[in-house]
Coordinates of C-alpha atoms in Angstrom, one line a residue:
M1 CA -17.2 17.2 2.9
R2 CA -13.4 17.4 3.0
R3 CA -13.1 15.2 -0.2
R4 CA -15.0 17.9 -2.1
V5 CA -12.5 20.5 -1.0
L6 CA -9.5 18.3 -2.0
M7 CA -10.6 17.4 -5.5
G8 CA -14.3 17.7 -6.3
A9 CA -14.0 21.5 -6.2
A10 CA -11.1 21.4 -8.6
V11 CA -13.1 19.5 -11.1
A12 CA -16.0 21.9 -10.6
A13 CA -13.7 24.8 -11.3
L14 CA -13.1 23.5 -14.8
L15 CA -16.6 22.2 -15.6
A16 CA -18.8 24.7 -13.7
G17 CA -19.1 27.0 -16.7
T18 CA -19.9 24.2 -19.1
F19 CA -22.6 22.8 -16.9
A20 CA -24.1 26.1 -15.6
T21 CA -26.9 26.0 -18.3
T22 CA -27.5 22.3 -17.6
A23 CA -28.0 22.8 -13.9
A24 CA -30.4 25.7 -14.5
H25 CA -32.6 23.8 -16.9
A26 CA -32.1 20.2 -15.7
D27 CA -35.7 19.4 -16.4
T28 CA -35.3 19.9 -20.1
P29 CA -33.7 17.3 -22.5
A30 CA -31.9 20.1 -24.4
A31 CA -29.9 21.0 -21.3
Q32 CA -28.1 17.6 -21.2
P33 CA -24.5 17.6 -22.5
A34 CA -23.9 15.9 -25.9
A35 CA -22.0 13.1 -24.2
D36 CA -22.2 10.8 -27.2
A37 CA -19.9 13.1 -29.2
L38 CA -17.1 13.2 -26.6
T39 CA -13.8 12.3 -28.3
L40 CA -10.2 12.7 -27.2
P41 CA -7.9 14.4 -29.7
A42 CA -6.2 11.8 -31.9
P43 CA -2.6 11.0 -31.2
S44 CA -0.1 12.5 -33.6
G45 CA 2.3 9.5 -33.8
H46 CA 2.6 7.1 -36.7
Q47 CA 1.7 3.8 -34.8
P48 CA -1.6 2.4 -33.8
V49 CA -2.1 2.1 -30.0
G50 CA -3.0 -0.9 -28.0
R51 CA -4.1 -1.0 -24.4
T52 CA -4.2 -3.8 -21.9
T53 CA -5.3 -3.8 -18.3
L54 CA -3.3 -5.4 -15.4
H55 CA -4.3 -6.1 -11.8
L56 CA -1.3 -6.1 -9.5
R57 CA -1.2 -7.2 -5.9
D58 CA 1.7 -6.5 -3.6
E59 CA 1.7 -9.5 -1.2
G60 CA 4.4 -7.9 1.0
R61 CA 2.7 -4.6 1.7
P62 CA -0.5 -3.8 3.6
D63 CA -2.6 -1.1 2.0
P64 CA -1.7 2.2 3.7
W65 CA -5.3 3.4 3.6
V66 CA -7.1 0.1 4.4
P67 CA -4.5 -1.9 6.4
T68 CA -6.6 -5.0 6.6
E69 CA -6.0 -5.5 2.9
K70 CA -2.9 -6.0 0.7
R71 CA -1.9 -3.2 -1.6
E72 CA -3.6 -3.7 -5.0
L73 CA -3.3 -1.5 -8.1
M74 CA -5.0 -1.4 -11.4
L75 CA -2.8 -0.5 -14.3
S76 CA -3.6 0.6 -17.9
L77 CA -0.7 -0.2 -20.2
W78 CA -0.7 1.5 -23.6
Y79 CA 1.8 0.5 -26.3
P80 CA 2.6 0.8 -30.0
A81 CA 0.6 -1.9 -31.8
A82 CA 1.1 -3.7 -35.1
A83 CA -2.5 -3.1 -36.0
P84 CA -5.7 -2.2 -34.2
S85 CA -7.6 -5.1 -32.6
G86 CA -11.0 -3.9 -33.6
T87 CA -12.2 -3.5 -30.0
P88 CA -12.1 0.1 -28.8
A89 CA -10.6 0.5 -25.3
P90 CA -13.2 2.0 -23.0
Y91 CA -12.3 5.3 -21.3
M92 CA -13.8 4.3 -17.9
T93 CA -15.9 1.5 -16.6
S94 CA -19.5 2.3 -15.6
G95 CA -18.4 2.0 -12.0
E96 CA -15.5 4.4 -12.4
S97 CA -17.6 6.9 -14.3
E98 CA -20.4 6.8 -11.7
R99 CA -18.0 7.3 -8.8
Y100 CA -16.0 10.0 -10.5
A101 CA -19.1 11.9 -11.7
E102 CA -20.6 11.8 -8.2
S103 CA -17.4 13.0 -6.6
T104 CA -17.5 16.3 -8.5
G105 CA -20.7 17.3 -6.7
L106 CA -22.1 18.8 -10.0
G107 CA -24.9 16.3 -10.7
L108 CA -23.2 15.0 -13.8
P109 CA -24.7 12.1 -15.6
K110 CA -23.3 8.9 -14.0
D111 CA -22.4 7.4 -17.4
L112 CA -20.8 10.6 -18.8
F113 CA -17.3 9.2 -18.8
T114 CA -18.2 5.8 -20.3
K115 CA -19.1 7.8 -23.5
V116 CA -15.7 9.3 -24.1
A117 CA -14.2 7.8 -27.3
A118 CA -10.5 7.2 -27.1
H119 CA -8.2 5.8 -29.8
A120 CA -6.5 2.7 -28.4
T121 CA -7.9 -0.8 -29.0
V122 CA -8.0 -3.7 -26.5
D123 CA -5.1 -6.2 -26.4
A124 CA -3.9 -5.3 -29.9
R125 CA -0.9 -7.3 -31.0
P126 CA 2.2 -5.3 -30.0
A127 CA 4.4 -3.9 -32.7
R128 CA 7.8 -5.7 -33.1
V129 CA 10.6 -3.5 -31.9
R130 CA 14.4 -4.0 -31.6
G131 CA 15.2 -4.1 -27.9
G132 CA 12.8 -3.0 -25.3
L133 CA 10.5 0.0 -25.3
P134 CA 11.2 3.1 -23.1
L135 CA 8.6 3.2 -20.3
V136 CA 6.7 6.2 -19.1
I137 CA 4.7 5.8 -15.9
L138 CA 1.7 8.2 -15.4
S139 CA 0.4 9.1 -12.0
P140 CA -2.9 11.1 -11.8
G141 CA -4.0 13.8 -9.4
F142 CA -5.4 13.0 -6.0
G143 CA -8.9 11.6 -6.2
M144 CA -8.7 11.3 -10.0
P145 CA -9.0 8.0 -12.0
R146 CA -6.0 7.1 -14.1
A147 CA -8.1 7.5 -17.2
I148 CA -7.9 11.2 -16.9
L149 CA -4.5 11.1 -18.6
T150 CA -5.5 8.9 -21.4
G151 CA -4.9 11.5 -24.2
L152 CA -1.3 11.9 -23.1
A153 CA -0.8 8.2 -22.8
E154 CA -2.1 7.5 -26.3
E155 CA 0.1 10.3 -27.7
L156 CA 3.3 8.8 -26.2
A157 CA 2.3 5.2 -27.2
S158 CA 1.8 6.3 -30.8
R159 CA 5.3 7.7 -30.7
G160 CA 6.8 4.4 -29.6
Y161 CA 6.6 4.4 -25.8
A162 CA 5.1 1.9 -23.4
V163 CA 2.9 3.9 -21.0
A164 CA 1.7 2.7 -17.7
G165 CA -1.2 4.6 -16.0
I166 CA -1.4 3.7 -12.3
G167 CA -4.7 3.4 -10.5
H168 CA -3.6 4.1 -6.9
N169 CA -6.2 2.2 -4.9
Y170 CA -8.2 4.2 -2.4
E171 CA -6.7 7.5 -3.7
A172 CA -9.2 7.8 -6.6
D173 CA -12.9 7.8 -7.3
G174 CA -13.0 5.2 -8.6
I175 CA -11.0 2.1 -9.6
T176 CA -12.8 -1.0 -10.9
F177 CA -11.2 -4.4 -10.3
P178 CA -11.5 -7.6 -12.3
D179 CA -14.2 -9.0 -10.0
G180 CA -16.4 -6.0 -10.8
H181 CA -16.1 -4.0 -7.5
T182 CA -15.2 -0.3 -7.7
T183 CA -13.3 1.4 -4.9
S184 CA -13.6 5.1 -3.8
C185 CA -11.2 7.6 -2.4
V186 CA -10.7 6.6 1.2
A187 CA -7.7 8.9 1.5
C188 CA -9.9 11.9 0.4
R189 CA -11.8 11.6 3.7
V190 CA -8.8 12.3 5.9
E191 CA -9.2 15.7 7.5
D192 CA -5.5 16.7 7.8
R193 CA -4.8 17.7 4.3
D194 CA -1.1 18.4 4.7
R195 CA -0.5 15.1 6.4
V196 CA -2.5 13.0 3.9
L197 CA -0.8 14.6 0.9
E198 CA 2.7 14.0 2.4
K199 CA 1.6 10.3 2.9
V200 CA 0.3 10.2 -0.6
A201 CA 3.8 11.1 -2.0
A202 CA 5.4 8.3 0.0
V203 CA 2.7 5.8 -1.0
R204 CA 3.0 6.6 -4.6
A205 CA 6.8 6.3 -4.6
D206 CA 6.3 2.7 -3.2
D207 CA 3.6 2.1 -5.8
I208 CA 5.9 3.2 -8.7
S209 CA 8.7 1.0 -7.6
F210 CA 6.4 -1.9 -7.3
V211 CA 5.0 -1.3 -10.8
I212 CA 8.6 -1.1 -12.2
D213 CA 9.3 -4.4 -10.5
E214 CA 6.3 -6.0 -12.0
L215 CA 6.6 -4.6 -15.5
T216 CA 10.3 -5.3 -15.9
G217 CA 10.1 -8.8 -14.3
K218 CA 9.0 -12.1 -15.8
R219 CA 5.3 -11.4 -15.6
A220 CA 2.9 -8.6 -16.4
A221 CA 4.0 -6.7 -19.5
R222 CA 6.2 -9.5 -20.9
D223 CA 3.3 -11.9 -20.6
R224 CA 1.4 -9.5 -22.9
G225 CA 4.2 -9.4 -25.4
V226 CA 5.3 -5.8 -24.5
A227 CA 9.1 -5.8 -24.0
L228 CA 10.4 -2.9 -21.9
D229 CA 13.8 -1.4 -21.4
P230 CA 14.5 -1.2 -17.7
D231 CA 17.2 1.4 -18.2
R232 CA 14.8 3.9 -19.8
I233 CA 12.0 4.8 -17.4
A234 CA 10.4 8.2 -16.7
V235 CA 7.6 9.2 -14.3
V236 CA 5.1 11.9 -15.4
G237 CA 2.4 13.0 -12.9
H238 CA -0.3 15.6 -12.6
S239 CA -1.0 17.4 -9.3
A240 CA -0.4 14.8 -6.5
G241 CA 1.1 12.5 -9.2
G242 CA 3.4 15.4 -10.1
F243 CA 4.7 16.1 -6.7
S244 CA 5.2 12.4 -6.2
T245 CA 7.8 12.3 -9.0
V246 CA 10.6 13.5 -6.7
P247 CA 10.0 11.0 -3.9
A248 CA 9.9 8.3 -6.6
M249 CA 13.2 9.5 -8.1
L250 CA 14.8 9.6 -4.6
K251 CA 13.6 6.2 -3.7
D252 CA 14.3 4.4 -7.0
P253 CA 17.3 5.0 -9.2
R254 CA 15.6 3.2 -12.1
V255 CA 13.5 6.4 -12.6
K256 CA 15.8 8.3 -14.9
A257 CA 13.6 11.5 -15.4
G258 CA 10.4 13.1 -14.0
V259 CA 7.7 15.6 -15.0
N260 CA 5.6 17.5 -12.5
M261 CA 2.5 18.9 -14.1
D262 CA 1.0 21.6 -11.8
G263 CA 1.6 19.8 -8.5
N264 CA 2.7 21.6 -5.3
F265 CA 5.9 19.9 -4.1
R266 CA 5.1 18.0 -0.8
F267 CA 7.7 15.6 0.6
P268 CA 9.7 15.6 3.8
D269 CA 13.3 16.0 2.4
H270 CA 13.9 19.3 0.6
E271 CA 17.7 19.2 1.0
T272 CA 18.6 16.0 -0.8
P273 CA 19.8 16.8 -4.3
V274 CA 18.1 15.3 -7.3
N275 CA 20.6 15.1 -10.1
R276 CA 18.3 13.6 -12.8
P277 CA 16.3 15.5 -15.3
L278 CA 13.1 17.2 -14.2
L279 CA 10.5 19.2 -16.0
M280 CA 8.1 21.5 -14.1
L281 CA 5.0 22.4 -16.2
G282 CA 2.3 24.5 -14.7
N283 CA -0.3 27.2 -14.8
P284 CA 0.4 30.9 -14.3
G285 CA 0.3 30.5 -10.5
H286 CA 3.4 28.4 -10.8
V287 CA 5.9 31.1 -11.7
P288 CA 8.9 32.4 -9.6
G289 CA 7.4 34.4 -6.7
G290 CA 3.9 33.2 -7.6
Q291 CA 1.1 31.7 -5.6
D292 CA 2.9 28.4 -5.0
G293 CA 6.1 29.0 -3.2
T294 CA 7.0 25.3 -3.1
W295 CA 8.3 25.5 -6.7
D296 CA 10.7 28.3 -5.7
A297 CA 11.8 26.4 -2.6
T298 CA 12.3 23.2 -4.4
W299 CA 14.0 24.5 -7.6
K300 CA 17.5 24.6 -6.0
Q301 CA 17.2 20.9 -5.1
F302 CA 17.4 19.9 -8.8
T303 CA 21.0 19.8 -9.6
G304 CA 20.8 18.1 -13.0
W305 CA 19.0 19.1 -16.3
K306 CA 15.9 21.1 -15.4
R307 CA 13.3 23.3 -16.9
W308 CA 10.5 25.5 -15.3
L309 CA 7.7 26.3 -17.7
S310 CA 4.3 27.9 -17.3
V311 CA 1.5 28.1 -19.8
D312 CA -0.6 31.3 -20.1
D313 CA -4.3 31.2 -19.5
T314 CA -4.5 27.7 -18.0
Q315 CA -5.5 26.4 -14.6
H316 CA -4.9 23.3 -12.5
L317 CA -6.9 20.7 -14.5
S318 CA -5.8 22.1 -17.9
F319 CA -3.1 19.4 -18.1
T320 CA -5.6 16.6 -18.2
D321 CA -8.2 15.2 -20.6
L322 CA -10.8 17.5 -19.0
A323 CA -9.5 20.5 -21.0
P324 CA -10.4 19.2 -24.4
L325 CA -13.5 17.3 -23.2
A326 CA -15.0 20.3 -21.4
K327 CA -14.8 22.2 -24.7
Q328 CA -17.1 19.6 -26.3
L329 CA -19.7 19.7 -23.6
G330 CA -21.5 22.7 -25.0
G331 CA -20.0 25.5 -22.9
G332 CA -16.9 26.2 -24.9
P333 CA -13.4 26.3 -23.3
V334 CA -13.5 26.9 -19.6
Q335 CA -9.9 28.1 -19.1
R336 CA -9.1 31.1 -21.3
L337 CA -6.8 29.1 -23.4
D338 CA -8.6 26.8 -25.9
G339 CA -8.8 23.2 -24.5
D340 CA -7.5 21.6 -27.6
R341 CA -4.6 24.1 -27.7
V342 CA -3.5 23.4 -24.1
D343 CA -3.8 19.6 -24.9
T344 CA -1.4 20.1 -27.8
I345 CA 1.0 22.0 -25.6
T346 CA 1.0 19.4 -22.9
R347 CA 1.5 16.5 -25.3
G348 CA 4.2 18.3 -27.2
Y349 CA 6.4 19.4 -24.3
V350 CA 6.1 16.1 -22.4
A351 CA 7.0 14.2 -25.6
A352 CA 10.0 16.5 -26.2
F353 CA 11.2 15.8 -22.6
V354 CA 11.0 12.0 -22.8
D355 CA 12.5 12.0 -26.3
T356 CA 15.4 14.0 -24.9
H357 CA 16.0 11.9 -21.8
L358 CA 14.9 8.4 -22.7
R359 CA 16.0 8.4 -26.3
G360 CA 18.8 10.9 -26.5
R361 CA 17.0 12.9 -29.2
N362 CA 17.5 16.6 -29.8
A363 CA 14.4 18.5 -28.8
P364 CA 14.8 22.2 -29.6
L365 CA 11.4 22.9 -28.1
L366 CA 13.0 22.6 -24.6
D367 CA 15.9 25.0 -25.4
G368 CA 13.9 28.2 -24.9
P369 CA 10.7 30.2 -26.0
S370 CA 9.2 29.1 -29.3
A371 CA 7.4 31.2 -31.8
G372 CA 5.1 28.3 -32.4
F373 CA 4.0 28.2 -28.7
P374 CA 4.0 31.8 -27.4
E375 CA 1.8 30.8 -24.5
V376 CA 4.7 28.8 -22.9
R377 CA 7.0 30.8 -20.8
F378 CA 10.5 29.7 -19.6
H379 CA 11.6 30.6 -16.1
R380 CA 15.2 30.7 -14.9
P381 CA 15.1 32.1 -11.3

């Protein structure tokens, strides 16, 4: 099926080595992964993390994938908390875990992703802050649930950011809504890959603007006690979420900075300058003259602050929670670089970027190669 090509195969590339033994001996209990032990790396910031879930409905926009419905999104909002609430925030619902596990085509246990332990607690009382919090919006890869960027979200929230992870409806397997129904990736079934991904970029730009409207308006985040600063907003995305950062920045001037984590650039206007900060962070295929020529072609469009970084011995899904989780599933790290190490790199460089451009802090990590992170290469074509 086409949807397997678009994203199921990508997940398989990361986890295939881990589950090879399981598949070969599926009739023996010992072959099952130790899912009860799956834990995301702890955030390094000083503040506890709260998480709330929001259901947003755009009454003025038909859903682009199912036009008979209005556009609806599920949103996870992480934030610095005064103290933990005592109720651990689940990683995925049972419906999301089942849909996502099935989409990989690997025969994974349907409850696998319900057993991942994260570090946020549900509806914890927000920490008191002077002024509003800077906001980082996270957009996941095509076909992937928003939970897949939880580790990065918790990291940033522990450092004093509000972080909104968008569940782009019908672009993921799966998204569970308050009434209990879970949607699948309708867009993944479209045969014309180039056309659908260009459409995804435009849809996500609209989604991001709508989320900003809702979070900085009178409802949503404010109703939960999380005060936001509308003048300090960044968008960070992986894969399709990464290439959607530029359309979002072109559409909405409230987006002050963007990060593309390993996404090919796909949008119709390659000539319009983008004069706001942008970080490109990718695997070794994303180097000047490398496998993905869209990074070379798009680099000149960025006329403001910009950095182009690659990380040795990584691959496409290394910039998500799957890197550290795969290591725990009994097969060791799948990419050559240790899963916890690449997770540390991703968190560190994204945090340095938003610290620089949303808080005005000096982040030497972005000035050039670091002896502490020799895997990270700076490119200046």
